[in-house]
Short mmCIF file of C-alpha atoms in Angstrom, two decimals:
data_model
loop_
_atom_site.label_atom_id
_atom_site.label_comp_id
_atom_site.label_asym_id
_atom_site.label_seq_id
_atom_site.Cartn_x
_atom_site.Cartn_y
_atom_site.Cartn_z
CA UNK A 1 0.00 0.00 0.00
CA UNK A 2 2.94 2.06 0.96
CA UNK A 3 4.42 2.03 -2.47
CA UNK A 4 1.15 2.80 -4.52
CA UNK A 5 0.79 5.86 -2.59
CA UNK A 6 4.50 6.90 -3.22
CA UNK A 7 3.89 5.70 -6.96
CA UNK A 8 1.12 8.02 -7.45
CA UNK A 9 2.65 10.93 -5.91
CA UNK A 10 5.36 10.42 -8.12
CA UNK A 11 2.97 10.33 -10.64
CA UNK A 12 1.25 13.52 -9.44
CA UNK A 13 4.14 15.54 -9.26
CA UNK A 14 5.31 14.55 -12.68
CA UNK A 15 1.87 15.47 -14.58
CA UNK A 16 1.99 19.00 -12.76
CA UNK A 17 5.48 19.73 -13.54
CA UNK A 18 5.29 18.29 -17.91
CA UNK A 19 3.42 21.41 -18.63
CA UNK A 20 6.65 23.56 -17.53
CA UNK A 21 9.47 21.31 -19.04
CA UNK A 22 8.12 20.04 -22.35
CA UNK A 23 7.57 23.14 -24.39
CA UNK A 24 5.81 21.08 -27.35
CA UNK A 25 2.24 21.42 -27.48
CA UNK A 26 -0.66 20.24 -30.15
CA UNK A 27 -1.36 23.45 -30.76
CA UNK A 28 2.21 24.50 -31.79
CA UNK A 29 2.22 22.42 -35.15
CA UNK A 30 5.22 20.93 -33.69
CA UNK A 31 6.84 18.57 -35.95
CA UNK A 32 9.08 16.48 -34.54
CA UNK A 33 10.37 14.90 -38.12
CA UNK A 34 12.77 17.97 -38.42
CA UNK A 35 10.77 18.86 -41.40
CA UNK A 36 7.82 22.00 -41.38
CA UNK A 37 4.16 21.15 -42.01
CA UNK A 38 3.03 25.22 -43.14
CA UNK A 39 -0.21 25.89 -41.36
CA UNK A 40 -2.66 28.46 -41.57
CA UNK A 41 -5.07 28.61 -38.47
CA UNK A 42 -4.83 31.57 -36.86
CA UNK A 43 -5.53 30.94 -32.87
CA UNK A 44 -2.57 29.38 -31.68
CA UNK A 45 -1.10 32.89 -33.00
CA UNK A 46 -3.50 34.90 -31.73
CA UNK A 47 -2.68 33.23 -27.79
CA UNK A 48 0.36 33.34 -28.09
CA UNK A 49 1.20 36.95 -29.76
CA UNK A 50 -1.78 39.24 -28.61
CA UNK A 51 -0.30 42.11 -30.21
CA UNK A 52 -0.91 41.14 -33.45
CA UNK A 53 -4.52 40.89 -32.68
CA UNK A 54 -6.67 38.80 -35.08
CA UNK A 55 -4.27 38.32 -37.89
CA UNK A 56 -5.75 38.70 -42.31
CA UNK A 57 -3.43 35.86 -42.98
CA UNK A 58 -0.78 33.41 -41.84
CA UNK A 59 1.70 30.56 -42.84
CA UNK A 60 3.24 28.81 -39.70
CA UNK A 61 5.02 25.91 -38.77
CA UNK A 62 6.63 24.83 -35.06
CA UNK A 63 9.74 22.65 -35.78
CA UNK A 64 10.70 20.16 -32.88
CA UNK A 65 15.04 21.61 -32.12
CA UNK A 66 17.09 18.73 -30.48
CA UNK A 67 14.90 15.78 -31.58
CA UNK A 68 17.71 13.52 -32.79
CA UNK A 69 17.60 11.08 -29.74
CA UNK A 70 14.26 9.40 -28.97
CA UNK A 71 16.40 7.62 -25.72
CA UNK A 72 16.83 10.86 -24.40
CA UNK A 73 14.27 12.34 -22.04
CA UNK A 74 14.32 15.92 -21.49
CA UNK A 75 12.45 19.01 -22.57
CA UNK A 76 11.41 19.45 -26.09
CA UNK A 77 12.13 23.33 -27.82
CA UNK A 78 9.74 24.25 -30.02
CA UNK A 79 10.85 26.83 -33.12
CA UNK A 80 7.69 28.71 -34.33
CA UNK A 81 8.15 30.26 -37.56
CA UNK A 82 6.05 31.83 -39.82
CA UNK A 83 4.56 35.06 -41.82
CA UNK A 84 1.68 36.57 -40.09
CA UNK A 85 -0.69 39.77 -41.96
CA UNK A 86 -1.62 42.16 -40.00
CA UNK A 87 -5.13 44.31 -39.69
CA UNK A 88 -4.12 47.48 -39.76
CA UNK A 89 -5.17 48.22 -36.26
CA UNK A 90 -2.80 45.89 -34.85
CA UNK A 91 -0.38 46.90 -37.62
CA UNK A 92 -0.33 50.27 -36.67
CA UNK A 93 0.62 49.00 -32.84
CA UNK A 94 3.25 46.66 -33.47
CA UNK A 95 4.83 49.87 -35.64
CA UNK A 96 4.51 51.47 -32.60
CA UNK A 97 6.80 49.05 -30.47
CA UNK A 98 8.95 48.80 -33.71
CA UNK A 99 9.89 52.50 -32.74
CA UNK A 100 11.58 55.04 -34.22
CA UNK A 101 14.57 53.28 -35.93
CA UNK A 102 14.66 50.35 -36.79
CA UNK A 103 17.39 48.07 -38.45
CA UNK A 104 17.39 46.88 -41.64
CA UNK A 105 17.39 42.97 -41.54
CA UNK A 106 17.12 40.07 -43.53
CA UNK A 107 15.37 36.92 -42.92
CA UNK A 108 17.84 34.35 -42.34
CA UNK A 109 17.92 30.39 -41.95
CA UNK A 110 14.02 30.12 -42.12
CA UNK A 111 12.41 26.55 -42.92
CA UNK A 112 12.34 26.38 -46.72
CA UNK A 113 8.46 25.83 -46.22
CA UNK A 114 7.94 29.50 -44.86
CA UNK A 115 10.50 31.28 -47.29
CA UNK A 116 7.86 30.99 -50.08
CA UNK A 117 5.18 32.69 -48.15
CA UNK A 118 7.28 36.10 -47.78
CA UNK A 119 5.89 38.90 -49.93
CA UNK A 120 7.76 39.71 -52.20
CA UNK A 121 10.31 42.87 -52.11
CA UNK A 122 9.61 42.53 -48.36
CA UNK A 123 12.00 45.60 -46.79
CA UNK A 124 12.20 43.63 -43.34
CA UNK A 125 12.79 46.31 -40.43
CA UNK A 126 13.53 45.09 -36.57
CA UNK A 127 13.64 46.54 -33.05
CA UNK A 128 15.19 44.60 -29.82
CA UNK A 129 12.15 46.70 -28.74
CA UNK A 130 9.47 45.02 -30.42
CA UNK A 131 11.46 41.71 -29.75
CA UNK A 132 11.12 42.37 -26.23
CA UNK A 133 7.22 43.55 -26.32
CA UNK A 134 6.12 40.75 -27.91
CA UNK A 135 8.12 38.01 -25.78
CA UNK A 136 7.99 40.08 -22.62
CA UNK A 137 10.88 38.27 -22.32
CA UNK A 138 9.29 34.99 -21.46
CA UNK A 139 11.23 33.53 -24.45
CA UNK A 140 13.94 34.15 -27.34
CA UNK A 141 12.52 35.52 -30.49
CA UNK A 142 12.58 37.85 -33.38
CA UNK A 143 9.74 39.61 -35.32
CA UNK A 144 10.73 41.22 -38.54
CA UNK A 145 8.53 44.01 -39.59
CA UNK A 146 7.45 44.76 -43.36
CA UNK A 147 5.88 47.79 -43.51
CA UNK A 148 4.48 47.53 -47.36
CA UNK A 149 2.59 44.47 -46.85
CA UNK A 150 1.24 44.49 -42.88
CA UNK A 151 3.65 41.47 -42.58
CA UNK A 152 5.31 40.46 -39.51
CA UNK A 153 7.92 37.69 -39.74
CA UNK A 154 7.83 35.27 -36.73
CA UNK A 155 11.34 33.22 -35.78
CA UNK A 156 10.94 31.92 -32.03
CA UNK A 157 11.87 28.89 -29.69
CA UNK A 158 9.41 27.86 -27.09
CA UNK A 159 6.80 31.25 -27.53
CA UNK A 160 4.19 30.65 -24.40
CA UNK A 161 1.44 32.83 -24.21
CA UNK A 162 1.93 35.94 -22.34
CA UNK A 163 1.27 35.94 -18.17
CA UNK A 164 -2.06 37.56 -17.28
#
């Protein structure tokens, strides 16, 4: 009797904890294959980037990091990237946050699945500002403005939805 009771403390502890160490989630499109499956729904963005309020369009994918060792247990990182559109209400705010001067920057190392969904002559524009409005610096990200098309590009690991 003594052990079940330890045993499903054990248990207990383990479920409450899973949330806070495996960063994967069904809702992240997380695909542990290495490879990006491009989707398009719009919530798990919306939850986890309220800035960017209800987005016109996106193309997402979450891409399992560190997944080469199935013996291995340990938390999972999750790399979110994507091209989200922007209403121009919520435009207008994350140009805001972008602040006054931005850098000039160019998408780099992006899952080949994403690259064709940027628009094209995109003049990408960044702020550690923005960066750090967005993330609130629950997690490492960058969000890579486009000011001719509404378009924000998305390239985070592990983006949790912001504490209320």
């Amino acid at each position: 009797m003594g052990h079940t009771r330890v045993l499903a403390a054990g248990l207990a502890a383990f479920v409450s904890l899973a949330p806070l160490t495996s960063c994967a989630s069904p809702d992240d499109g997380a695909n542990a294959s290495g490879r990006c499956s491009v989707r398009t729904d719009r919530a798990p963005l919306e939850k986890r980037f309220p800035l960017f309020g209800k987005p016109e369009r996106a193309h997402w994918c979450g891409v399992v990091l560190g997944a080469g060792d199935a013996r291995v247990p340990g938390p999972t990182d999750v790399r979110l990237a994507g091209v989200v559109v922007l209403a121009p209400g919520a435009f207008a705010r994350v140009v805001r946050y972008l602040g006054a001067h931005p850098v000039a920057a160019a998408p780099e190392g992006l899952p080949e699945e994403i690259v064709e969904f940027l628009p094209r002559g995109a003049g990408w524009r960044r702020s550690d500002r923005l960066d750090r409005s967005v993330s609130q610096g629950r997690y490492s990200g960058s969000f890579l403005v486009d000011t001719a098309h509404r378009a924000v590009l998305v390239d985070c690991v592990d983006p949790v939805p912001p504490a209320h």
